[in-house]
mmCIF file of C-alpha atoms and ligand atoms in Angstrom:
data_model
loop_
_atom_site.group_PDB
_atom_site.id
_atom_site.type_symbol
_atom_site.label_atom_id
_atom_site.label_comp_id
_atom_site.label_asym_id
_atom_site.label_seq_id
_atom_site.Cartn_x
_atom_site.Cartn_y
_atom_site.Cartn_z
ATOM 1 C CA MET A 1 -6.240 -5.403 13.197
ATOM 2 C CA ASP A 2 -7.913 -1.987 12.694
ATOM 3 C CA ARG A 3 -7.861 -1.263 8.976
ATOM 4 C CA TYR A 4 -7.457 2.058 7.175
ATOM 5 C CA VAL A 5 -6.804 2.893 3.516
ATOM 6 C CA VAL A 6 -6.309 5.749 1.120
ATOM 7 C CA PHE A 7 -8.471 5.696 -2.027
ATOM 8 C CA GLY A 8 -7.305 7.418 -5.193
ATOM 9 C CA ASN A 9 -6.730 6.949 -8.897
ATOM 10 C CA PRO A 10 -3.815 6.918 -9.490
ATOM 11 C CA ILE A 11 -2.619 5.936 -6.022
ATOM 12 C CA GLY A 12 0.736 4.166 -6.578
ATOM 13 C CA HIS A 13 2.876 7.091 -5.464
ATOM 14 C CA SER A 14 0.805 8.029 -2.423
ATOM 15 C CA LYS A 15 2.889 8.845 0.622
ATOM 16 C CA SER A 16 -0.055 8.273 2.983
ATOM 17 C CA PRO A 17 0.742 4.600 3.812
ATOM 18 C CA LEU A 18 4.274 5.565 4.857
ATOM 19 C CA ILE A 19 3.080 8.578 6.850
ATOM 20 C CA HIS A 20 0.417 6.631 8.751
ATOM 21 C CA ARG A 21 2.765 3.695 9.384
ATOM 22 C CA LEU A 22 5.246 6.122 10.945
ATOM 23 C CA PHE A 23 2.469 7.782 12.981
ATOM 24 C CA ALA A 24 1.289 4.376 14.230
ATOM 25 C CA GLU A 25 4.821 3.319 15.229
ATOM 26 C CA GLN A 26 5.431 6.608 16.972
ATOM 27 C CA THR A 27 2.197 6.546 18.979
ATOM 28 C CA GLY A 28 2.104 2.782 19.620
ATOM 29 C CA GLN A 29 -1.243 2.414 17.838
ATOM 30 C CA GLN A 30 -2.016 -0.995 16.357
ATOM 31 C CA LEU A 31 -3.364 -0.462 12.862
ATOM 32 C CA GLU A 32 -2.915 -1.346 9.241
ATOM 33 C CA TYR A 33 -2.956 1.332 6.513
ATOM 34 C CA SER A 34 -2.686 0.607 2.795
ATOM 35 C CA ALA A 35 -3.368 2.217 -0.586
ATOM 36 C CA LEU A 36 -6.405 1.155 -2.631
ATOM 37 C CA LEU A 37 -6.809 1.958 -6.298
ATOM 38 C CA ALA A 38 -10.501 2.570 -6.919
ATOM 39 C CA PRO A 39 -11.774 2.352 -10.517
ATOM 40 C CA LEU A 40 -12.720 5.820 -11.811
ATOM 41 C CA ASP A 41 -16.373 4.803 -12.175
ATOM 42 C CA ASP A 42 -16.662 2.674 -9.052
ATOM 43 C CA PHE A 43 -15.434 4.564 -6.003
ATOM 44 C CA THR A 44 -18.694 4.273 -4.072
ATOM 45 C CA ALA A 45 -18.963 0.485 -4.376
ATOM 46 C CA CYS A 46 -15.273 0.096 -3.498
ATOM 47 C CA ALA A 47 -15.650 2.269 -0.423
ATOM 48 C CA ARG A 48 -18.775 0.408 0.752
ATOM 49 C CA THR A 49 -16.992 -2.935 0.397
ATOM 50 C CA PHE A 50 -13.963 -1.674 2.313
ATOM 51 C CA PHE A 51 -16.102 -0.297 5.143
ATOM 52 C CA GLN A 52 -17.706 -3.695 5.808
ATOM 53 C CA GLU A 53 -14.480 -4.333 7.743
ATOM 54 C CA GLY A 54 -12.469 -1.117 7.633
ATOM 55 C CA LEU A 55 -12.620 1.761 10.112
ATOM 56 C CA GLY A 56 -11.384 4.762 8.166
ATOM 57 C CA ALA A 57 -10.273 5.993 4.759
ATOM 58 C CA ASN A 58 -8.473 8.928 3.297
ATOM 59 C CA VAL A 59 -9.712 10.000 -0.090
ATOM 60 C CA THR A 60 -7.641 11.765 -2.691
ATOM 61 C CA VAL A 61 -7.912 12.835 -6.343
ATOM 62 C CA PRO A 62 -10.373 12.426 -8.030
ATOM 63 C CA PHE A 63 -12.833 11.087 -5.413
ATOM 64 C CA LYS A 64 -13.156 13.845 -2.790
ATOM 65 C CA GLU A 65 -16.516 15.095 -4.103
ATOM 66 C CA GLU A 66 -17.864 11.554 -4.417
ATOM 67 C CA ALA A 67 -16.790 10.859 -0.846
ATOM 68 C CA TYR A 68 -18.682 13.989 0.177
ATOM 69 C CA ARG A 69 -21.839 12.541 -1.386
ATOM 70 C CA LEU A 70 -21.229 9.077 0.068
ATOM 71 C CA ALA A 71 -20.919 10.209 3.684
ATOM 72 C CA SER A 72 -24.151 10.012 5.670
ATOM 73 C CA SER A 73 -23.004 12.821 7.956
ATOM 74 C CA LEU A 74 -20.476 15.623 7.499
ATOM 75 C CA THR A 75 -18.380 17.759 9.829
ATOM 76 C CA ALA A 76 -18.937 21.499 9.475
ATOM 77 C CA ARG A 77 -15.564 21.940 7.773
ATOM 78 C CA ALA A 78 -16.302 19.179 5.234
ATOM 79 C CA GLN A 79 -19.724 20.668 4.558
ATOM 80 C CA ARG A 80 -18.106 24.025 3.761
ATOM 81 C CA ALA A 81 -15.306 22.448 1.730
ATOM 82 C CA GLY A 82 -17.795 20.547 -0.444
ATOM 83 C CA ALA A 83 -15.285 17.703 -0.391
ATOM 84 C CA VAL A 84 -14.196 14.914 1.950
ATOM 85 C CA ASN A 85 -10.643 13.641 2.407
ATOM 86 C CA THR A 86 -11.305 11.603 5.571
ATOM 87 C CA LEU A 87 -14.081 9.038 6.099
ATOM 88 C CA SER A 88 -14.697 7.418 9.478
ATOM 89 C CA LYS A 89 -17.032 4.576 10.375
ATOM 90 C CA LEU A 90 -19.017 5.632 13.421
ATOM 91 C CA VAL A 91 -20.180 3.212 16.146
ATOM 92 C CA ASP A 92 -23.606 2.857 14.480
ATOM 93 C CA GLY A 93 -21.857 1.778 11.260
ATOM 94 C CA SER A 94 -22.595 4.988 9.353
ATOM 95 C CA LEU A 95 -19.901 6.952 7.506
ATOM 96 C CA GLN A 96 -18.889 10.422 8.596
ATOM 97 C CA GLY A 97 -17.083 12.687 6.134
ATOM 98 C CA ASP A 98 -14.466 15.187 7.275
ATOM 99 C CA ASN A 99 -11.959 17.415 5.529
ATOM 100 C CA THR A 100 -8.557 17.899 7.167
ATOM 101 C CA ASP A 101 -6.808 19.734 4.312
ATOM 102 C CA GLY A 102 -7.444 23.255 5.587
ATOM 103 C CA ALA A 103 -6.546 22.378 9.163
ATOM 104 C CA GLY A 104 -3.344 20.825 7.799
ATOM 105 C CA LEU A 105 -2.412 23.968 5.879
ATOM 106 C CA VAL A 106 -3.164 26.275 8.797
ATOM 107 C CA ARG A 107 -1.222 24.093 11.228
ATOM 108 C CA ASP A 108 1.781 23.922 8.901
ATOM 109 C CA LEU A 109 1.807 27.707 8.599
ATOM 110 C CA VAL A 110 0.980 28.684 12.169
ATOM 111 C CA VAL A 111 2.622 25.928 14.233
ATOM 112 C CA ASN A 112 5.460 24.619 12.046
ATOM 113 C CA ALA A 113 6.481 27.838 10.301
ATOM 114 C CA GLY A 114 5.402 30.279 13.033
ATOM 115 C CA VAL A 115 3.432 32.401 10.539
ATOM 116 C CA SER A 116 0.347 33.803 12.262
ATOM 117 C CA LEU A 117 -2.557 34.532 9.899
ATOM 118 C CA ALA A 118 -4.433 36.885 12.233
ATOM 119 C CA GLY A 119 -4.613 40.421 10.858
ATOM 120 C CA LYS A 120 -2.665 39.475 7.717
ATOM 121 C CA ARG A 121 -3.303 40.363 4.074
ATOM 122 C CA ILE A 122 -3.533 37.006 2.351
ATOM 123 C CA LEU A 123 -3.624 36.219 -1.353
ATOM 124 C CA LEU A 124 -4.809 32.784 -2.471
ATOM 125 C CA LEU A 125 -4.032 31.832 -6.067
ATOM 126 C CA GLY A 126 -6.544 29.477 -7.689
ATOM 127 C CA ALA A 127 -10.244 28.757 -7.227
ATOM 128 C CA GLY A 128 -10.544 24.981 -7.544
ATOM 129 C CA GLY A 129 -11.154 22.284 -4.963
ATOM 130 C CA ALA A 130 -7.814 22.948 -3.259
ATOM 131 C CA VAL A 131 -8.861 26.517 -2.448
ATOM 132 C CA ARG A 132 -12.403 25.670 -1.432
ATOM 133 C CA GLY A 133 -11.018 23.022 0.940
ATOM 134 C CA VAL A 134 -8.969 25.533 2.933
ATOM 135 C CA LEU A 135 -11.118 28.678 3.027
ATOM 136 C CA GLU A 136 -13.052 27.990 6.225
ATOM 137 C CA PRO A 137 -10.041 27.167 8.440
ATOM 138 C CA MET A 138 -8.098 30.097 6.951
ATOM 139 C CA LEU A 139 -10.887 32.604 7.595
ATOM 140 C CA ALA A 140 -11.240 31.238 11.132
ATOM 141 C CA GLU A 141 -7.723 32.633 11.782
ATOM 142 C CA LYS A 142 -9.156 36.151 11.246
ATOM 143 C CA PRO A 143 -6.957 37.574 8.484
ATOM 144 C CA ALA A 144 -7.340 41.302 7.655
ATOM 145 C CA SER A 145 -8.187 40.328 4.086
ATOM 146 C CA LEU A 146 -8.251 37.225 1.954
ATOM 147 C CA VAL A 147 -8.224 37.719 -1.817
ATOM 148 C CA ILE A 148 -8.911 34.753 -4.091
ATOM 149 C CA ALA A 149 -7.272 35.379 -7.478
ATOM 150 C CA ASN A 150 -7.934 33.100 -10.403
ATOM 151 C CA ARG A 151 -7.389 32.874 -14.168
ATOM 152 C CA THR A 152 -11.158 32.355 -14.523
ATOM 153 C CA VAL A 153 -12.340 35.243 -12.318
ATOM 154 C CA GLU A 154 -15.942 33.986 -12.166
ATOM 155 C CA LYS A 155 -14.831 30.913 -10.206
ATOM 156 C CA ALA A 156 -13.070 33.137 -7.659
ATOM 157 C CA GLU A 157 -16.215 35.286 -7.409
ATOM 158 C CA LEU A 158 -18.397 32.248 -6.738
ATOM 159 C CA LEU A 159 -16.111 31.068 -3.949
ATOM 160 C CA ALA A 160 -15.899 34.532 -2.393
ATOM 161 C CA GLU A 161 -19.707 34.695 -2.301
ATOM 162 C CA LEU A 162 -19.948 31.230 -0.809
ATOM 163 C CA PHE A 163 -17.635 32.149 2.087
ATOM 164 C CA ASP A 164 -18.239 35.840 2.645
ATOM 165 C CA ASP A 165 -20.276 35.194 5.802
ATOM 166 C CA LEU A 166 -17.083 33.864 7.401
ATOM 167 C CA GLY A 167 -14.770 36.832 6.894
ATOM 168 C CA PRO A 168 -13.285 39.504 4.612
ATOM 169 C CA VAL A 169 -12.964 37.435 1.441
ATOM 170 C CA SER A 170 -12.991 38.888 -2.096
ATOM 171 C CA ALA A 171 -12.210 37.844 -5.668
ATOM 172 C CA SER A 172 -9.751 39.143 -8.254
ATOM 173 C CA GLY A 173 -8.066 38.480 -11.573
ATOM 174 C CA PHE A 174 -4.293 37.967 -11.483
ATOM 175 C CA SER A 175 -3.472 41.132 -13.412
ATOM 176 C CA TRP A 176 -5.511 43.427 -11.151
ATOM 177 C CA LEU A 177 -3.139 42.944 -8.226
ATOM 178 C CA ALA A 178 0.032 44.940 -7.546
ATOM 179 C CA GLU A 179 0.114 45.994 -3.867
ATOM 180 C CA PRO A 180 2.322 43.879 -1.588
ATOM 181 C CA VAL A 181 0.649 41.314 0.684
ATOM 182 C CA ASP A 182 1.836 39.457 3.797
ATOM 183 C CA LEU A 183 1.228 35.916 2.547
ATOM 184 C CA ILE A 184 0.753 34.395 -0.923
ATOM 185 C CA ILE A 185 -0.489 30.812 -1.195
ATOM 186 C CA ASN A 186 -0.353 29.080 -4.558
ATOM 187 C CA ALA A 187 -3.225 26.601 -4.834
ATOM 188 C CA THR A 188 -3.344 26.467 -8.625
ATOM 189 C CA SER A 189 -2.247 23.326 -10.409
ATOM 190 C CA ALA A 190 0.010 25.442 -12.664
ATOM 191 C CA SER A 191 3.184 23.867 -11.184
ATOM 192 C CA LEU A 192 2.137 20.487 -12.562
ATOM 193 C CA ALA A 193 2.731 21.897 -16.051
ATOM 194 C CA GLY A 194 5.882 23.733 -14.954
ATOM 195 C CA ASP A 195 3.890 26.988 -15.083
ATOM 196 C CA LEU A 196 3.507 29.973 -12.818
ATOM 197 C CA PRO A 197 0.310 32.021 -12.372
ATOM 198 C CA PRO A 198 0.957 35.412 -14.034
ATOM 199 C CA ILE A 199 1.204 37.640 -10.960
ATOM 200 C CA ALA A 200 3.245 40.806 -10.406
ATOM 201 C CA ALA A 201 6.528 40.561 -8.499
ATOM 202 C CA SER A 202 5.451 43.729 -6.648
ATOM 203 C CA LEU A 203 3.083 41.528 -4.604
ATOM 204 C CA ILE A 204 6.170 40.406 -2.709
ATOM 205 C CA GLU A 205 7.607 42.871 -0.224
ATOM 206 C CA PRO A 206 11.218 41.711 -0.036
ATOM 207 C CA GLY A 207 12.153 40.414 3.396
ATOM 208 C CA HIS A 208 8.516 40.477 4.532
ATOM 209 C CA THR A 209 6.131 38.436 2.358
ATOM 210 C CA VAL A 210 5.782 34.711 3.046
ATOM 211 C CA CYS A 211 5.114 32.457 0.028
ATOM 212 C CA TYR A 212 3.578 28.975 0.240
ATOM 213 C CA ASP A 213 3.018 26.489 -2.582
ATOM 214 C CA MET A 214 0.556 23.665 -1.861
ATOM 215 C CA MET A 215 2.529 21.609 -4.398
ATOM 216 C CA TYR A 216 5.929 20.090 -3.687
ATOM 217 C CA GLY A 217 8.573 18.187 -5.566
ATOM 218 C CA LYS A 218 12.185 17.071 -5.510
ATOM 219 C CA GLU A 219 13.151 20.471 -6.936
ATOM 220 C CA PRO A 220 11.605 23.783 -5.822
ATOM 221 C CA THR A 221 8.345 24.421 -7.698
ATOM 222 C CA PRO A 222 8.220 27.261 -10.263
ATOM 223 C CA PHE A 223 6.262 29.347 -7.719
ATOM 224 C CA CYS A 224 8.823 28.696 -4.964
ATOM 225 C CA LYS A 225 11.656 29.643 -7.340
ATOM 226 C CA TRP A 226 9.822 32.827 -8.308
ATOM 227 C CA ALA A 227 9.248 33.704 -4.644
ATOM 228 C CA THR A 228 12.912 33.154 -3.746
ATOM 229 C CA GLU A 229 14.107 35.213 -6.716
ATOM 230 C CA HIS A 230 11.966 38.148 -5.623
ATOM 231 C CA GLY A 231 13.177 38.144 -2.025
ATOM 232 C CA ALA A 232 10.303 36.493 -0.108
ATOM 233 C CA LYS A 233 11.045 36.271 3.609
ATOM 234 C CA LEU A 234 10.101 32.610 3.776
ATOM 235 C CA VAL A 235 9.325 30.126 0.994
ATOM 236 C CA LEU A 236 7.495 26.908 1.854
ATOM 237 C CA ASP A 237 6.190 23.986 -0.187
ATOM 238 C CA GLY A 238 3.216 21.704 0.506
ATOM 239 C CA LEU A 239 5.003 18.735 2.051
ATOM 240 C CA GLY A 240 4.232 20.062 5.534
ATOM 241 C CA MET A 241 0.542 20.401 4.644
ATOM 242 C CA LEU A 242 0.562 16.790 3.445
ATOM 243 C CA ALA A 243 1.974 15.586 6.770
ATOM 244 C CA GLU A 244 -0.360 17.802 8.810
ATOM 245 C CA GLN A 245 -3.588 16.842 7.016
ATOM 246 C CA ALA A 246 -2.582 13.212 7.632
ATOM 247 C CA ALA A 247 -1.898 13.907 11.316
ATOM 248 C CA GLU A 248 -5.301 15.552 11.631
ATOM 249 C CA ALA A 249 -6.963 12.483 10.041
ATOM 250 C CA PHE A 250 -5.003 10.210 12.405
ATOM 251 C CA PHE A 251 -6.266 12.312 15.301
ATOM 252 C CA VAL A 252 -9.862 12.070 14.042
ATOM 253 C CA TRP A 253 -9.615 8.273 13.895
ATOM 254 C CA ARG A 254 -7.440 7.463 16.891
ATOM 255 C CA GLY A 255 -7.818 10.429 19.248
ATOM 256 C CA VAL A 256 -4.014 10.759 19.384
ATOM 257 C CA ARG A 257 -2.047 13.566 17.729
ATOM 258 C CA PRO A 258 1.254 12.355 16.271
ATOM 259 C CA ASP A 259 4.379 14.526 16.189
ATOM 260 C CA THR A 260 4.803 15.397 12.510
ATOM 261 C CA ALA A 261 8.384 16.732 12.723
ATOM 262 C CA PRO A 262 10.256 13.388 12.437
ATOM 263 C CA VAL A 263 7.797 12.157 9.793
ATOM 264 C CA LEU A 264 8.220 15.308 7.741
ATOM 265 C CA ALA A 265 12.009 14.953 8.006
ATOM 266 C CA GLU A 266 11.742 11.393 6.660
ATOM 267 C CA LEU A 267 9.457 12.519 3.804
ATOM 268 C CA ARG A 268 11.919 15.293 2.943
ATOM 269 C CA ARG A 269 14.804 12.840 2.999
ATOM 270 C CA GLN A 270 12.996 10.390 0.694
ATOM 271 C CA LEU A 271 11.939 13.176 -1.667
ATOM 272 C CA ALA A 272 15.527 14.397 -1.980
ATOM 273 C CA ALA A 273 16.786 10.834 -2.571
ATOM 274 C CA GLY A 274 13.883 10.009 -4.938
HETATM 275 P P1 ATR B 301 -7.636 21.471 -7.493
HETATM 276 O O1 ATR B 301 -8.598 20.484 -6.941
HETATM 277 O O2 ATR B 301 -6.181 21.095 -7.368
HETATM 278 O O3 ATR B 301 -7.876 22.860 -6.998
HETATM 279 P P2 ATR B 301 -8.915 22.160 -9.962
HETATM 280 O O4 ATR B 301 -10.219 22.202 -9.300
HETATM 281 O O5 ATR B 301 -8.765 21.521 -11.303
HETATM 282 O O6 ATR B 301 -7.839 21.429 -9.066
HETATM 283 O O7 ATR B 301 -8.348 23.648 -10.023
HETATM 284 C C1 ATR B 301 -7.121 23.975 -10.606
HETATM 285 C C2 ATR B 301 -6.837 25.451 -10.370
HETATM 286 O O8 ATR B 301 -5.554 25.787 -10.937
HETATM 287 C C3 ATR B 301 -7.852 26.383 -11.007
HETATM 288 O O9 ATR B 301 -7.962 27.533 -10.196
HETATM 289 C C4 ATR B 301 -7.169 26.721 -12.343
HETATM 290 O O10 ATR B 301 -7.588 27.938 -12.912
HETATM 291 P P3 ATR B 301 -8.953 28.018 -13.782
HETATM 292 O O11 ATR B 301 -10.069 27.963 -12.793
HETATM 293 O O12 ATR B 301 -8.877 29.314 -14.475
HETATM 294 O O13 ATR B 301 -8.917 26.822 -14.701
HETATM 295 C C5 ATR B 301 -5.750 26.827 -11.888
HETATM 296 N N1 ATR B 301 -4.752 26.663 -12.966
HETATM 297 C C6 ATR B 301 -4.430 25.518 -13.608
HETATM 298 N N2 ATR B 301 -3.430 25.733 -14.485
HETATM 299 C C7 ATR B 301 -3.094 27.052 -14.391
HETATM 300 C C8 ATR B 301 -2.132 27.890 -15.034
HETATM 301 N N3 ATR B 301 -1.294 27.401 -15.951
HETATM 302 N N4 ATR B 301 -2.069 29.182 -14.676
HETATM 303 C C9 ATR B 301 -2.914 29.686 -13.741
HETATM 304 N N5 ATR B 301 -3.855 28.952 -13.108
HETATM 305 C C10 ATR B 301 -3.940 27.642 -13.422
#
């Protein structure tokens, strides 16, 4: 049986095995997909052992940068992201690193939610790995502007410099921003602590601005609550991005694109029941 895994630490609550099992059932692909806990100091050895037999792996926190270094070749989007969430064993036995996070986000916005990014004023909150992972696919959609705002402004400035050959990207502090934008994406980890990045409510034009949180939970995240309270046109959480980055990885491995809608509905149902 063709074997795939997701590596992480912790990994117990990963939804990837369920998602890929549902994709495999839906597309009639014969494969096995499980979760593997890699020791914090031993990801590389674990991955090498797995790939003696295995064909592909997803990689999640905290190993995406290590996976980037492990891969012997990288796709252009993984190279730009500086991180790998999808490893594939090529026919010559070497490991190729890819990053499907940005494609997943863009697909969730553009295809699932019908929110075109072309010509839009976009604000990205945060400047960590989550932001770096999505910048190239987002800029490829040709927004009018893409502002990266971060608590530590220097990190936003570094990212803006790193990507400014790809489009109109700039950096900002949270408090410098007041003018409404078309789309706000929260890619900070503030929600994990029940926090909200300190941004002005005037950034939302009621009935117009779309707000997206890369995080998700049983209850709306603090950012999603804030967006709803201030009249955002559409408020989305990151469950769709999770399903779409998985579908993109499945496509990379199997050459078949699963339909994410029924899988996302099942994830939503389990989250609500959880
Ligand atoms: P990830 O890989 O999820 O992006 P990360 O690299 O640790 O994780 O980055 C976390 C991001 O969330 C950073 O942009 C961080 O801001 P700093 O660079 O200033 O540390 C941001 N962040 C975390 N907690 C936050 C909070 N309470 N308010 C605002 N931003 C926060």
